Short mmCIF file of C-alpha atoms in Angstrom, two decimals:
data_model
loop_
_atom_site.label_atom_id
_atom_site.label_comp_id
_atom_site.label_asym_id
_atom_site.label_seq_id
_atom_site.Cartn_x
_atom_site.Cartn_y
_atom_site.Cartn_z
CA UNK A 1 0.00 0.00 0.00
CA UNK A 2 1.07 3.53 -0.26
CA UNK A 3 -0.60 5.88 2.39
CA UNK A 4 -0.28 10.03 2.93
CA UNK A 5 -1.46 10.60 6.13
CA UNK A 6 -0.74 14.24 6.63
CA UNK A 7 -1.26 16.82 3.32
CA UNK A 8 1.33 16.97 0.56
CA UNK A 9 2.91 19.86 -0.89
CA UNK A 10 0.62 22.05 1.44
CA UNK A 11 3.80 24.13 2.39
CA UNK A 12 5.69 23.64 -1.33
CA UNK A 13 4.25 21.66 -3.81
CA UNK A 14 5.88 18.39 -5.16
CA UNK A 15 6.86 18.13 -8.68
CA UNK A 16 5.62 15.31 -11.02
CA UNK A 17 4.29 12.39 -8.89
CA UNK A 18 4.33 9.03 -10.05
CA UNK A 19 3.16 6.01 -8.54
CA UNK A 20 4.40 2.90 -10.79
CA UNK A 21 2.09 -0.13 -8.77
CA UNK A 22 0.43 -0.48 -5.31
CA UNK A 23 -2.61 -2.39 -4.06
CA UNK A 24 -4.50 0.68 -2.06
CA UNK A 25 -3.57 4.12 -2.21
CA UNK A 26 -4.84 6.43 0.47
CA UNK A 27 -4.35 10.86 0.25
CA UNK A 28 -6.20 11.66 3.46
CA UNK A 29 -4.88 15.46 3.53
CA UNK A 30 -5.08 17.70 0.37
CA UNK A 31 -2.68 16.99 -2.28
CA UNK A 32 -0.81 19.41 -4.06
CA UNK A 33 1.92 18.74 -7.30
CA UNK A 34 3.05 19.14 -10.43
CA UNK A 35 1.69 16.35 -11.69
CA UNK A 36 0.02 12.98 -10.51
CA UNK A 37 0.03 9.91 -12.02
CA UNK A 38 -0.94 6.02 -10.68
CA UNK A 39 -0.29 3.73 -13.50
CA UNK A 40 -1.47 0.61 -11.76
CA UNK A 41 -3.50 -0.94 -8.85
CA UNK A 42 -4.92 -3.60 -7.46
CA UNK A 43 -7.16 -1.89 -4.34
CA UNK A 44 -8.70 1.31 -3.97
CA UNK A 45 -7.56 4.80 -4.74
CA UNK A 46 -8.53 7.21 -3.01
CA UNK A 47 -7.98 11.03 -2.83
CA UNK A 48 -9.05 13.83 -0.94
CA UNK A 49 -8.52 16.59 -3.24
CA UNK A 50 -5.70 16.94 -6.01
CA UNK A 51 -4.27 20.29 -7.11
CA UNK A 52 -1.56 20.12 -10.25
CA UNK A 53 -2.76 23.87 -11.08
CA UNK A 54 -0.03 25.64 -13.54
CA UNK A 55 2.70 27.60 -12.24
CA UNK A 56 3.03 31.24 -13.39
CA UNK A 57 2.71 30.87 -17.21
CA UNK A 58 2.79 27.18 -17.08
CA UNK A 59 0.15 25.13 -17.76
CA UNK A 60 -1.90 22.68 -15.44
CA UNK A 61 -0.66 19.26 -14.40
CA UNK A 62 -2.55 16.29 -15.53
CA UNK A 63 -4.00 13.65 -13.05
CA UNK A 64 -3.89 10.01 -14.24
CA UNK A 65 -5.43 7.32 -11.90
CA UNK A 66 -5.65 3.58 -12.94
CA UNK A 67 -6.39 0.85 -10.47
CA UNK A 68 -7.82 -2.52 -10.71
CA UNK A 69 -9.46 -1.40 -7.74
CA UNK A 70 -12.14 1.63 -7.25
CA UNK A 71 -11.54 5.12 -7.62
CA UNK A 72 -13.03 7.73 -5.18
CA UNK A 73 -11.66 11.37 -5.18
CA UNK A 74 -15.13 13.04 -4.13
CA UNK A 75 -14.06 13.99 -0.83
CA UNK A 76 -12.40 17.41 -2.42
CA UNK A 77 -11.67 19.64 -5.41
CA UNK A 78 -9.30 17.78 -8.49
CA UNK A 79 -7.97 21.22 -9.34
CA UNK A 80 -5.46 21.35 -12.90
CA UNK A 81 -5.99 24.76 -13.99
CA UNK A 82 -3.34 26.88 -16.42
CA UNK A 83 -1.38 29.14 -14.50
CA UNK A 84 -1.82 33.21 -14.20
CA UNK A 85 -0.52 34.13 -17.65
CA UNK A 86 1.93 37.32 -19.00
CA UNK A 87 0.62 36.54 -22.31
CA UNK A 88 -1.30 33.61 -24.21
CA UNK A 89 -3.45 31.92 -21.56
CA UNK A 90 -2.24 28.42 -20.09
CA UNK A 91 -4.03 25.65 -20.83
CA UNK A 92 -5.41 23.03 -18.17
CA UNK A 93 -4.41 19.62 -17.56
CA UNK A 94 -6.28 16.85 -18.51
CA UNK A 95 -7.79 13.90 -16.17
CA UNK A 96 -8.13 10.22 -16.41
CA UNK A 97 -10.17 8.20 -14.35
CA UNK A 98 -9.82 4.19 -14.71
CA UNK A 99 -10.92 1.45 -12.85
CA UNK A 100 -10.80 -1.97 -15.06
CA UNK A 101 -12.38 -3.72 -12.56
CA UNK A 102 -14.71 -1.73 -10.20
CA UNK A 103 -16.41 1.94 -9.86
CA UNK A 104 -15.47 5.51 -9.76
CA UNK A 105 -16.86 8.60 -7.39
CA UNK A 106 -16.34 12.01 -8.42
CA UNK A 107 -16.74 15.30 -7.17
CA UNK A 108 -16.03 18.52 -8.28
CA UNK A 109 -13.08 19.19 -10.66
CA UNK A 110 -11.75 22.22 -12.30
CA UNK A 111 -9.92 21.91 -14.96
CA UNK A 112 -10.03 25.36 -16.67
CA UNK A 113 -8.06 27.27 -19.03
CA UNK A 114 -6.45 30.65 -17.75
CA UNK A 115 -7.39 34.55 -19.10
CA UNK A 116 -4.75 35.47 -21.21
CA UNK A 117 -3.31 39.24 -20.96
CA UNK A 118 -3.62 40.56 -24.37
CA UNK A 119 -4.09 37.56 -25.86
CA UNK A 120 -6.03 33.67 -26.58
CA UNK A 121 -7.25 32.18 -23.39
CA UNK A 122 -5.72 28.88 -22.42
CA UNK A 123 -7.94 25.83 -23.35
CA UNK A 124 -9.91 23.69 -20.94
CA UNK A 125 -8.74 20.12 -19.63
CA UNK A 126 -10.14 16.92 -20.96
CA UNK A 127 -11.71 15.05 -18.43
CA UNK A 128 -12.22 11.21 -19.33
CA UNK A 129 -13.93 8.39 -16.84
CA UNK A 130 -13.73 4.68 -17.16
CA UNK A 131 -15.08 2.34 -14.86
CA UNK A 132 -16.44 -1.40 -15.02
CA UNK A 133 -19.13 -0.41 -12.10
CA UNK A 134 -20.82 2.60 -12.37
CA UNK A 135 -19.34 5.81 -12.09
CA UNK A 136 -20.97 8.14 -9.17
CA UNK A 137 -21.20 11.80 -9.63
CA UNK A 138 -21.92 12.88 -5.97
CA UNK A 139 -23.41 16.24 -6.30
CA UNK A 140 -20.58 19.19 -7.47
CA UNK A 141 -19.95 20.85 -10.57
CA UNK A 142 -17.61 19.84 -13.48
CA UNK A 143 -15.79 23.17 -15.04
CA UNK A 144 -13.01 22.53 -18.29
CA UNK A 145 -13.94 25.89 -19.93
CA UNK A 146 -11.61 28.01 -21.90
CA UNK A 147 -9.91 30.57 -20.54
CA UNK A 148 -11.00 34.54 -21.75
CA UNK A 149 -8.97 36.86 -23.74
CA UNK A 150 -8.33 38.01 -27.03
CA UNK A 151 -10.62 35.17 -28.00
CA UNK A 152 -11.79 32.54 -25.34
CA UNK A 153 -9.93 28.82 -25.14
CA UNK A 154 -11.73 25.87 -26.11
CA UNK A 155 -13.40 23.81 -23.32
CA UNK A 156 -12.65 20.58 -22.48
CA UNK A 157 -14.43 17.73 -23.43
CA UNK A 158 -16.22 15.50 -20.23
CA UNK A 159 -16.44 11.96 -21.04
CA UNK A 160 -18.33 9.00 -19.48
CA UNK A 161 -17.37 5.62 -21.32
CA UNK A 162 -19.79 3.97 -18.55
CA UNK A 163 -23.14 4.18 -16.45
CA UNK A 164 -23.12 6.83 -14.55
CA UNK A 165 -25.30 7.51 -11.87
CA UNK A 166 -26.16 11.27 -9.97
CA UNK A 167 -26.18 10.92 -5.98
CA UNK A 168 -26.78 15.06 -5.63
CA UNK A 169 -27.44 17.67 -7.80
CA UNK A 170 -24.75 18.03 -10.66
CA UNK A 171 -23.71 20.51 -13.61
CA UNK A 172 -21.00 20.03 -15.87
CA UNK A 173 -20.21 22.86 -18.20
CA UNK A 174 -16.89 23.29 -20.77
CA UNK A 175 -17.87 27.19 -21.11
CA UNK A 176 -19.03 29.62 -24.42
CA UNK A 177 -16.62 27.55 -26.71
CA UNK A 178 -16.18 24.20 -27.98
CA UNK A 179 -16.38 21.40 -25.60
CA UNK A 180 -18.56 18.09 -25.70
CA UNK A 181 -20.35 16.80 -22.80
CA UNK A 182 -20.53 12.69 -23.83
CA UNK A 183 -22.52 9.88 -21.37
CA UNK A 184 -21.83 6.65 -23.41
CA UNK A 185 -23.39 4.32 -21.05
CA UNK A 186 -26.71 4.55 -18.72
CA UNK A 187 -27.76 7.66 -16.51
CA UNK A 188 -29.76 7.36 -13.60
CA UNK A 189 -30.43 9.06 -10.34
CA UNK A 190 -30.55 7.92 -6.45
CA UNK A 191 -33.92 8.75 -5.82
CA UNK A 192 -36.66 9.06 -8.17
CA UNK A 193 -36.42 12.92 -9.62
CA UNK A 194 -34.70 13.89 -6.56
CA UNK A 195 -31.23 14.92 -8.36
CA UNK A 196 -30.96 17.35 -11.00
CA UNK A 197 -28.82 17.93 -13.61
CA UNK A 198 -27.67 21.05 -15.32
CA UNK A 199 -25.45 21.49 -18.80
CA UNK A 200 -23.49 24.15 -20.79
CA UNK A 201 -21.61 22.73 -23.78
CA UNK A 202 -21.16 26.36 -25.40
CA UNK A 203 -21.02 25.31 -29.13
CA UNK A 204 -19.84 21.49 -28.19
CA UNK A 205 -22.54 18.71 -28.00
CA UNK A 206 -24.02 17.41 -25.47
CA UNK A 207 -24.60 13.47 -25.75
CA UNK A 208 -26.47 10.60 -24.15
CA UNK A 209 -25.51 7.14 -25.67
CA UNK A 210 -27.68 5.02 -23.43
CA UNK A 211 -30.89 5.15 -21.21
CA UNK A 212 -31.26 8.17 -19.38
CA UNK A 213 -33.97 7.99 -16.29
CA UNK A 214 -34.73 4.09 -17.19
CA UNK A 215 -33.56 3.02 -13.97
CA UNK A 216 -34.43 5.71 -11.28
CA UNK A 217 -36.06 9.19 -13.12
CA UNK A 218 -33.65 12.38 -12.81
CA UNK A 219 -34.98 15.53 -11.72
CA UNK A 220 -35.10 19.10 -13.20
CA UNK A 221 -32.20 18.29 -16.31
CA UNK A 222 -31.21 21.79 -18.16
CA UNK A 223 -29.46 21.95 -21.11
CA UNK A 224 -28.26 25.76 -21.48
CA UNK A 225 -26.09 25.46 -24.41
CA UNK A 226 -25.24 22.94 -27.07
CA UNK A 227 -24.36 23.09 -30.69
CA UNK A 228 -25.82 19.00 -30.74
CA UNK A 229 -28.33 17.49 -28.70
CA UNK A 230 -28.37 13.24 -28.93
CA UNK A 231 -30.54 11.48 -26.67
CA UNK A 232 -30.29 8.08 -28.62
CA UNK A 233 -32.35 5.92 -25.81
CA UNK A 234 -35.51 6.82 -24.07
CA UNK A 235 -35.28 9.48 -21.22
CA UNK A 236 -37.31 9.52 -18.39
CA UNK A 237 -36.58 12.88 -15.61
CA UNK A 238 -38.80 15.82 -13.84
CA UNK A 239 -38.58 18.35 -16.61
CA UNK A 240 -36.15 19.07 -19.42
CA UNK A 241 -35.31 22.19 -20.97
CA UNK A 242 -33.12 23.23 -23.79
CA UNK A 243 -32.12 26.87 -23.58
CA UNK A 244 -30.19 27.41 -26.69
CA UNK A 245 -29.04 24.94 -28.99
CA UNK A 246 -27.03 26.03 -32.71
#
């Protein structure tokens, strides 16, 4: 096992972190680095809250978890913004989520380009999920927007290459500018409309592969932006509105 029982880089952040193979990994403090990166596991991995945010005029750190095992970093903020910028925005680090062999809980993550100062805005991270259970969204928001300037960065696509199910009241947006919001399994809520789900894809598309409400309804689900709407299965919530679509 590999355990952190006290917070790292709270006082100076470590550079790029790698952890090569371990059965459990346990972060019970905050986490702060360049980079983070668990190539293999057997156990669980979990995390309570992972910055890799940019340096001045550097851009974020990406966080790559894979474990046998399941994933659960919902007890904080996965944080991989660009840094502050001189000039041309920095772009944010991407994150990858897989478990080959169990589930995933997520909380909030921010993953966002930074303003440039004269110039482009840094582009948003790409965040990816991959479990063999189903992945739990427990009730936070989901940010890989550009960053503003000259013209705004792109936004980060959000994938789900699973089922994926709400325990609390999510949104997920990847800003004004491009950015696709994809669920390529199943998505169902806790409790029948209890938890509500709110979208901004900017002039990305927003997605829904399989079933959406077939198993337990959502609530109120918003879509305020979209270039794209798919709903290729039936879809069962409270209410659904589309706000703007192009």
């Amino acid at each position: 096992n590999v355990t952190f029982t006290g917070a790292v880089g709270g006082g100076t952040a470590l550079g790029d972190v790698t952890i090569n193979s371990a059965q459990n990994v346990l972060a019970s403090s905050t986490f702060v680095a360049k980079s983070l990166t668990q190539s293999a596991g057997t156990g669980t991995t979990t995390f309570n809250g992972i910055t890799t945010t940019g340096a001045a005029d550097a851009v974020g750190g990406a966080v790559s978890l894979t474990t046998a095992g399941a994933i659960s970093v919902s007890g904080g903020t996965i944080t991989t913004s660009g840094g502050t910028a001189s000039a041309a925005g920095q772009n944010a680090g991407d994150v990858t989520l897989t478990s080959s062999g169990s589930t995933v809980s997520l909380g909030a993550v921010t993953a966002t380009g930074s303003a440039g100062t004269g110039a482009a805005g840094g582009t948003g991270g790409v965040v990816s999920v991959s479990s063999s259970g189903n992945t739990t969204l427990t009730g936070a928001t989901i940010d890989t927007s550009g960053g503003t300037g000259t013209t705004q960065g792109a936004g980060g696509n959000v994938t789900f290459n699973n089922n994926v199910v709400l325990s609390g009241n999510e949104t997920i947006t990847t800003g004004a500018t491009a950015g696709n919001i994809t669920f390529s399994g199943t998505l169902n809520g806790t409790t029948a409309q209890g938890q509500n789900l709110g979208l901004t894809a900017g002039t990305g598309n927003v997605t829904f592969t399989g079933a959406v409400g077939g198993g337990t309804a959502l609530g109120d689900v918003t879509i305020n932006s979209a270039q794209n709407v798919l709903a290729s299965s039936t879809f069962v919530a409270k209410s659904l509105t589309q706000s703007a679509g192009t």
